[in-house]
Each structure stands twice: as C-alpha cells, then as structure tokens.
Amino acid sequence: MTNLPNCPKCNSEYTYEDGNLLVCPECSYEWSMESNDDSEDTLTVKDANGTLLVDGDTVSVIKDLKIKGSSSVVKIGTKVKNIRLVDGDHNIDCKIDGIGAMKLKSEFVKKI
C-alpha cells in the first residue's frame, strides 16, 4: 500500500490514483500530486477576452458553433456551467443542456 495524502477538500483518507491525478471518492475532488509543489507546469486557459479560466467556471458561447457530424448548433449566448479544463486543442470539457458532453475551444467562450 502506498501512503497517499488525505483529500485537501474534505480530508477523506480514501483517496486513490487515477493516471496522474489523485481522486477523492467521497467528494469527487481531483488534484494532481504535483499541485503541492510550486511547478510551472500548470495549465492556463484564457477565454476570448483574455480572462483566466479555472475548473468549475461558468462561460457563455460567443458565436454559433456547428456540431461536427450533426445538424445541431450550439447557439450564441448558450450558458455552460461547471467547465473542466483539459490539455489539447479543445481545452474545455463540458456538458451542455439538450446536447450532452462536448469539448469546446476557449477562444469561442467568455467567462460570466
């Protein structure tokens, strides 16, 4: 058994590793082991206006976005709650009401 740290949010001792993240099964909080170190590898994502985005933010879509492989469109002004930042070309994971799980580019959203 490895000695993993307690959850920084709820202090649960039942944390487990998932890839390079630590996860708390009681409160669903995720953090990286390197988050305790002051490393420069932190992910910085900015919206269309240059405002820094963080996990859990609420954003609004600033232009109509066609959904690839579908006839649906994400309309301008659509509010997206509780975003999750990820590495890659589409750097926002989210769930949009009426559409489902999606990945968005941060250049097409603004923070509310």
Short mmCIF file of N, CA and C in Angstrom, two decimals:
data_model
loop_
_atom_site.label_atom_id
_atom_site.label_comp_id
_atom_site.label_asym_id
_atom_site.label_seq_id
_atom_site.Cartn_x
_atom_site.Cartn_y
_atom_site.Cartn_z
N MET A 1 0.84 -1.19 0.00
CA MET A 1 0.00 0.00 0.00
C MET A 1 0.88 1.25 0.00
N THR A 2 0.51 2.19 -0.80
CA THR A 2 1.22 3.46 -0.79
C THR A 2 0.49 4.42 0.12
N ASN A 3 1.25 5.34 0.68
CA ASN A 3 0.65 6.34 1.55
C ASN A 3 0.27 7.56 0.72
N LEU A 4 -0.99 7.66 0.38
CA LEU A 4 -1.50 8.80 -0.38
C LEU A 4 -2.00 9.85 0.60
N PRO A 5 -1.90 11.13 0.23
CA PRO A 5 -2.37 12.18 1.13
C PRO A 5 -3.89 12.19 1.24
N ASN A 6 -4.39 12.73 2.34
CA ASN A 6 -5.83 12.90 2.50
C ASN A 6 -6.34 13.95 1.53
N CYS A 7 -7.61 13.92 1.26
CA CYS A 7 -8.24 14.89 0.36
C CYS A 7 -8.11 16.30 0.95
N PRO A 8 -7.61 17.28 0.18
CA PRO A 8 -7.47 18.63 0.70
C PRO A 8 -8.81 19.34 0.90
N LYS A 9 -9.86 18.82 0.28
CA LYS A 9 -11.17 19.47 0.38
C LYS A 9 -11.98 18.96 1.57
N CYS A 10 -12.07 17.62 1.72
CA CYS A 10 -12.91 17.05 2.78
C CYS A 10 -12.11 16.23 3.80
N ASN A 11 -10.82 16.11 3.59
CA ASN A 11 -9.91 15.39 4.48
C ASN A 11 -10.18 13.89 4.55
N SER A 12 -10.77 13.33 3.50
CA SER A 12 -11.04 11.89 3.45
C SER A 12 -9.72 11.13 3.27
N GLU A 13 -9.63 9.98 3.90
CA GLU A 13 -8.42 9.17 3.80
C GLU A 13 -8.50 8.14 2.68
N TYR A 14 -9.61 8.09 1.95
CA TYR A 14 -9.84 7.07 0.93
C TYR A 14 -9.49 7.55 -0.48
N THR A 15 -8.45 8.33 -0.62
CA THR A 15 -8.04 8.81 -1.94
C THR A 15 -7.40 7.68 -2.74
N TYR A 16 -7.48 7.81 -4.06
CA TYR A 16 -6.85 6.84 -4.94
C TYR A 16 -6.27 7.53 -6.15
N GLU A 17 -5.35 6.85 -6.84
CA GLU A 17 -4.70 7.40 -8.03
C GLU A 17 -5.50 7.04 -9.28
N ASP A 18 -5.60 8.00 -10.19
CA ASP A 18 -6.23 7.78 -11.48
C ASP A 18 -5.35 8.46 -12.51
N GLY A 19 -4.44 7.70 -13.09
CA GLY A 19 -3.45 8.31 -14.01
C GLY A 19 -2.49 9.15 -13.21
N ASN A 20 -2.41 10.45 -13.55
CA ASN A 20 -1.53 11.34 -12.80
C ASN A 20 -2.32 12.19 -11.81
N LEU A 21 -3.59 11.85 -11.58
CA LEU A 21 -4.42 12.58 -10.63
C LEU A 21 -4.71 11.75 -9.40
N LEU A 22 -4.98 12.44 -8.31
CA LEU A 22 -5.50 11.81 -7.10
C LEU A 22 -6.97 12.16 -7.04
N VAL A 23 -7.81 11.20 -6.64
CA VAL A 23 -9.25 11.40 -6.64
C VAL A 23 -9.81 11.03 -5.27
N CYS A 24 -10.75 11.84 -4.79
CA CYS A 24 -11.46 11.54 -3.54
C CYS A 24 -12.82 10.95 -3.90
N PRO A 25 -13.11 9.71 -3.49
CA PRO A 25 -14.39 9.10 -3.84
C PRO A 25 -15.57 9.68 -3.04
N GLU A 26 -15.30 10.38 -1.97
CA GLU A 26 -16.38 10.91 -1.14
C GLU A 26 -16.91 12.24 -1.65
N CYS A 27 -16.02 13.13 -2.10
CA CYS A 27 -16.48 14.45 -2.57
C CYS A 27 -16.18 14.68 -4.05
N SER A 28 -15.59 13.70 -4.72
CA SER A 28 -15.27 13.74 -6.16
C SER A 28 -14.24 14.81 -6.52
N TYR A 29 -13.46 15.26 -5.56
CA TYR A 29 -12.43 16.26 -5.83
C TYR A 29 -11.22 15.58 -6.47
N GLU A 30 -10.66 16.22 -7.50
CA GLU A 30 -9.48 15.70 -8.19
C GLU A 30 -8.35 16.72 -8.10
N TRP A 31 -7.14 16.24 -7.86
CA TRP A 31 -5.98 17.10 -7.83
C TRP A 31 -4.76 16.30 -8.24
N SER A 32 -3.72 17.00 -8.64
CA SER A 32 -2.51 16.30 -9.05
C SER A 32 -1.54 16.23 -7.88
N MET A 33 -0.67 15.22 -7.92
CA MET A 33 0.32 15.09 -6.86
C MET A 33 1.30 16.25 -6.89
N GLU A 34 1.52 16.81 -8.07
CA GLU A 34 2.44 17.93 -8.21
C GLU A 34 1.83 19.24 -7.75
N SER A 35 0.52 19.26 -7.42
CA SER A 35 -0.13 20.51 -7.04
C SER A 35 0.44 21.07 -5.73
N ASN A 36 1.05 20.21 -4.91
CA ASN A 36 1.66 20.69 -3.68
C ASN A 36 2.98 21.39 -3.96
N ASP A 37 3.63 21.04 -5.08
CA ASP A 37 4.87 21.70 -5.47
C ASP A 37 4.52 22.95 -6.26
N ASP A 38 5.38 23.96 -6.21
CA ASP A 38 5.17 25.16 -7.00
C ASP A 38 5.82 24.97 -8.35
N SER A 39 5.17 24.21 -9.21
CA SER A 39 5.73 23.91 -10.52
C SER A 39 5.13 24.85 -11.56
N GLU A 40 5.86 25.01 -12.65
CA GLU A 40 5.43 25.89 -13.72
C GLU A 40 4.58 25.14 -14.76
N ASP A 41 4.24 23.89 -14.51
CA ASP A 41 3.52 23.08 -15.48
C ASP A 41 2.01 23.22 -15.37
N THR A 42 1.52 24.25 -14.67
CA THR A 42 0.09 24.40 -14.50
C THR A 42 -0.55 24.84 -15.81
N LEU A 43 -1.74 24.34 -16.06
CA LEU A 43 -2.48 24.63 -17.28
C LEU A 43 -3.15 25.99 -17.15
N THR A 44 -2.85 26.91 -18.06
CA THR A 44 -3.50 28.21 -18.07
C THR A 44 -4.33 28.33 -19.34
N VAL A 45 -5.60 28.58 -19.16
CA VAL A 45 -6.52 28.71 -20.29
C VAL A 45 -7.22 30.05 -20.15
N LYS A 46 -7.26 30.79 -21.26
CA LYS A 46 -7.90 32.10 -21.26
C LYS A 46 -9.06 32.10 -22.23
N ASP A 47 -10.10 32.88 -21.90
CA ASP A 47 -11.25 32.97 -22.79
C ASP A 47 -10.98 33.97 -23.91
N ALA A 48 -12.00 34.28 -24.70
CA ALA A 48 -11.84 35.18 -25.85
C ALA A 48 -11.41 36.59 -25.44
N ASN A 49 -11.73 37.00 -24.21
CA ASN A 49 -11.36 38.33 -23.73
C ASN A 49 -10.05 38.35 -22.96
N GLY A 50 -9.41 37.21 -22.81
CA GLY A 50 -8.14 37.13 -22.09
C GLY A 50 -8.29 36.88 -20.61
N THR A 51 -9.49 36.59 -20.13
CA THR A 51 -9.73 36.30 -18.72
C THR A 51 -9.32 34.87 -18.43
N LEU A 52 -8.63 34.66 -17.33
CA LEU A 52 -8.16 33.33 -16.94
C LEU A 52 -9.35 32.46 -16.52
N LEU A 53 -9.42 31.26 -17.05
CA LEU A 53 -10.48 30.31 -16.70
C LEU A 53 -9.94 29.25 -15.74
N VAL A 54 -10.79 28.79 -14.85
CA VAL A 54 -10.44 27.71 -13.92
C VAL A 54 -11.56 26.67 -13.94
N ASP A 55 -11.27 25.47 -13.43
CA ASP A 55 -12.28 24.42 -13.35
C ASP A 55 -13.48 24.91 -12.54
N GLY A 56 -14.68 24.61 -13.03
CA GLY A 56 -15.90 24.98 -12.32
C GLY A 56 -16.49 26.31 -12.74
N ASP A 57 -15.82 27.06 -13.60
CA ASP A 57 -16.34 28.35 -14.06
C ASP A 57 -17.59 28.16 -14.91
N THR A 58 -18.33 29.24 -15.07
CA THR A 58 -19.47 29.29 -15.98
C THR A 58 -19.09 30.21 -17.12
N VAL A 59 -19.31 29.75 -18.35
CA VAL A 59 -18.94 30.53 -19.53
C VAL A 59 -20.15 30.63 -20.46
N SER A 60 -20.04 31.56 -21.41
CA SER A 60 -21.07 31.77 -22.41
C SER A 60 -20.43 31.66 -23.79
N VAL A 61 -21.13 31.02 -24.73
CA VAL A 61 -20.63 30.85 -26.10
C VAL A 61 -20.79 32.18 -26.83
N ILE A 62 -19.75 32.63 -27.57
CA ILE A 62 -19.78 33.95 -28.20
C ILE A 62 -20.12 33.90 -29.68
N LYS A 63 -20.26 32.71 -30.27
CA LYS A 63 -20.70 32.60 -31.66
C LYS A 63 -21.36 31.25 -31.87
N ASP A 64 -22.20 31.15 -32.89
CA ASP A 64 -22.84 29.87 -33.20
C ASP A 64 -21.78 28.85 -33.58
N LEU A 65 -21.85 27.66 -32.97
CA LEU A 65 -20.88 26.61 -33.24
C LEU A 65 -21.59 25.39 -33.81
N LYS A 66 -21.23 24.99 -35.02
CA LYS A 66 -21.79 23.79 -35.62
C LYS A 66 -21.17 22.58 -34.93
N ILE A 67 -21.98 21.57 -34.70
CA ILE A 67 -21.50 20.34 -34.07
C ILE A 67 -21.15 19.36 -35.18
N LYS A 68 -19.89 18.96 -35.21
CA LYS A 68 -19.40 18.06 -36.26
C LYS A 68 -20.16 16.74 -36.25
N GLY A 69 -20.62 16.32 -37.42
CA GLY A 69 -21.33 15.05 -37.54
C GLY A 69 -22.79 15.13 -37.15
N SER A 70 -23.30 16.34 -36.98
CA SER A 70 -24.68 16.51 -36.57
C SER A 70 -25.25 17.76 -37.24
N SER A 71 -26.56 17.86 -37.26
CA SER A 71 -27.17 19.08 -37.80
C SER A 71 -27.45 20.09 -36.70
N SER A 72 -27.10 19.77 -35.47
CA SER A 72 -27.32 20.66 -34.34
C SER A 72 -26.32 21.80 -34.31
N VAL A 73 -26.70 22.87 -33.63
CA VAL A 73 -25.85 24.05 -33.47
C VAL A 73 -25.90 24.49 -32.02
N VAL A 74 -24.75 24.86 -31.47
CA VAL A 74 -24.71 25.50 -30.15
C VAL A 74 -24.86 26.99 -30.42
N LYS A 75 -25.97 27.56 -29.97
CA LYS A 75 -26.31 28.95 -30.28
C LYS A 75 -25.48 29.94 -29.47
N ILE A 76 -25.30 31.13 -30.03
CA ILE A 76 -24.61 32.21 -29.33
C ILE A 76 -25.36 32.51 -28.03
N GLY A 77 -24.63 32.75 -26.97
CA GLY A 77 -25.23 33.07 -25.69
C GLY A 77 -25.55 31.86 -24.83
N THR A 78 -25.31 30.65 -25.33
CA THR A 78 -25.57 29.45 -24.54
C THR A 78 -24.67 29.45 -23.31
N LYS A 79 -25.29 29.27 -22.15
CA LYS A 79 -24.54 29.27 -20.89
C LYS A 79 -24.08 27.86 -20.59
N VAL A 80 -22.79 27.71 -20.30
CA VAL A 80 -22.20 26.41 -19.98
C VAL A 80 -21.66 26.48 -18.56
N LYS A 81 -22.22 25.66 -17.67
CA LYS A 81 -21.84 25.69 -16.25
C LYS A 81 -20.84 24.59 -15.95
N ASN A 82 -20.03 24.84 -14.94
CA ASN A 82 -19.13 23.83 -14.37
C ASN A 82 -18.20 23.21 -15.42
N ILE A 83 -17.39 24.04 -16.07
CA ILE A 83 -16.47 23.54 -17.09
C ILE A 83 -15.29 22.83 -16.44
N ARG A 84 -14.61 22.02 -17.22
CA ARG A 84 -13.40 21.34 -16.76
C ARG A 84 -12.32 21.58 -17.81
N LEU A 85 -11.18 22.07 -17.39
CA LEU A 85 -10.09 22.37 -18.30
C LEU A 85 -9.25 21.13 -18.54
N VAL A 86 -8.90 20.92 -19.82
CA VAL A 86 -8.08 19.78 -20.20
C VAL A 86 -7.01 20.25 -21.17
N ASP A 87 -5.98 19.43 -21.34
CA ASP A 87 -4.91 19.73 -22.28
C ASP A 87 -5.34 19.31 -23.67
N GLY A 88 -4.96 20.07 -24.66
CA GLY A 88 -5.26 19.69 -26.04
C GLY A 88 -5.78 20.86 -26.84
N ASP A 89 -6.20 20.55 -28.08
CA ASP A 89 -6.72 21.57 -28.98
C ASP A 89 -8.04 22.14 -28.46
N HIS A 90 -8.96 21.27 -28.10
CA HIS A 90 -10.21 21.68 -27.48
C HIS A 90 -9.98 21.57 -25.98
N ASN A 91 -9.78 22.70 -25.32
CA ASN A 91 -9.30 22.66 -23.94
C ASN A 91 -10.38 22.82 -22.87
N ILE A 92 -11.66 22.69 -23.23
CA ILE A 92 -12.75 22.75 -22.25
C ILE A 92 -13.64 21.53 -22.44
N ASP A 93 -13.80 20.75 -21.38
CA ASP A 93 -14.77 19.67 -21.35
C ASP A 93 -16.00 20.18 -20.62
N CYS A 94 -17.18 19.92 -21.15
CA CYS A 94 -18.39 20.42 -20.51
C CYS A 94 -19.59 19.58 -20.90
N LYS A 95 -20.70 19.86 -20.27
CA LYS A 95 -21.96 19.21 -20.60
C LYS A 95 -22.95 20.34 -20.88
N ILE A 96 -23.52 20.34 -22.08
CA ILE A 96 -24.47 21.38 -22.48
C ILE A 96 -25.87 20.80 -22.47
N ASP A 97 -26.80 21.49 -21.80
CA ASP A 97 -28.18 21.03 -21.71
C ASP A 97 -28.77 20.87 -23.11
N GLY A 98 -29.40 19.74 -23.35
CA GLY A 98 -30.04 19.48 -24.63
C GLY A 98 -29.10 18.90 -25.68
N ILE A 99 -27.80 18.95 -25.43
CA ILE A 99 -26.83 18.45 -26.41
C ILE A 99 -26.02 17.30 -25.81
N GLY A 100 -25.50 17.50 -24.61
CA GLY A 100 -24.71 16.47 -23.95
C GLY A 100 -23.26 16.88 -23.76
N ALA A 101 -22.40 15.90 -23.60
CA ALA A 101 -20.98 16.15 -23.35
C ALA A 101 -20.32 16.69 -24.61
N MET A 102 -19.49 17.71 -24.44
CA MET A 102 -18.81 18.35 -25.57
C MET A 102 -17.44 18.82 -25.16
N LYS A 103 -16.62 19.07 -26.16
CA LYS A 103 -15.34 19.73 -25.97
C LYS A 103 -15.41 21.04 -26.73
N LEU A 104 -14.98 22.13 -26.09
CA LEU A 104 -15.01 23.45 -26.71
C LEU A 104 -13.62 24.06 -26.72
N LYS A 105 -13.40 24.95 -27.65
CA LYS A 105 -12.17 25.74 -27.66
C LYS A 105 -12.43 26.99 -26.84
N SER A 106 -11.45 27.38 -26.04
CA SER A 106 -11.63 28.53 -25.16
C SER A 106 -11.75 29.85 -25.93
N GLU A 107 -11.32 29.89 -27.17
CA GLU A 107 -11.41 31.13 -27.96
C GLU A 107 -12.84 31.45 -28.36
N PHE A 108 -13.78 30.52 -28.17
CA PHE A 108 -15.18 30.75 -28.53
C PHE A 108 -16.09 30.92 -27.33
N VAL A 109 -15.52 31.17 -26.16
CA VAL A 109 -16.33 31.38 -24.95
C VAL A 109 -15.83 32.60 -24.20
N LYS A 110 -16.71 33.14 -23.35
CA LYS A 110 -16.30 34.20 -22.43
C LYS A 110 -16.81 33.87 -21.04
N LYS A 111 -16.04 34.25 -20.04
CA LYS A 111 -16.39 33.97 -18.66
C LYS A 111 -17.53 34.88 -18.23
N ILE A 112 -18.47 34.30 -17.48
CA ILE A 112 -19.60 35.09 -16.98
C ILE A 112 -19.31 35.52 -15.56
#
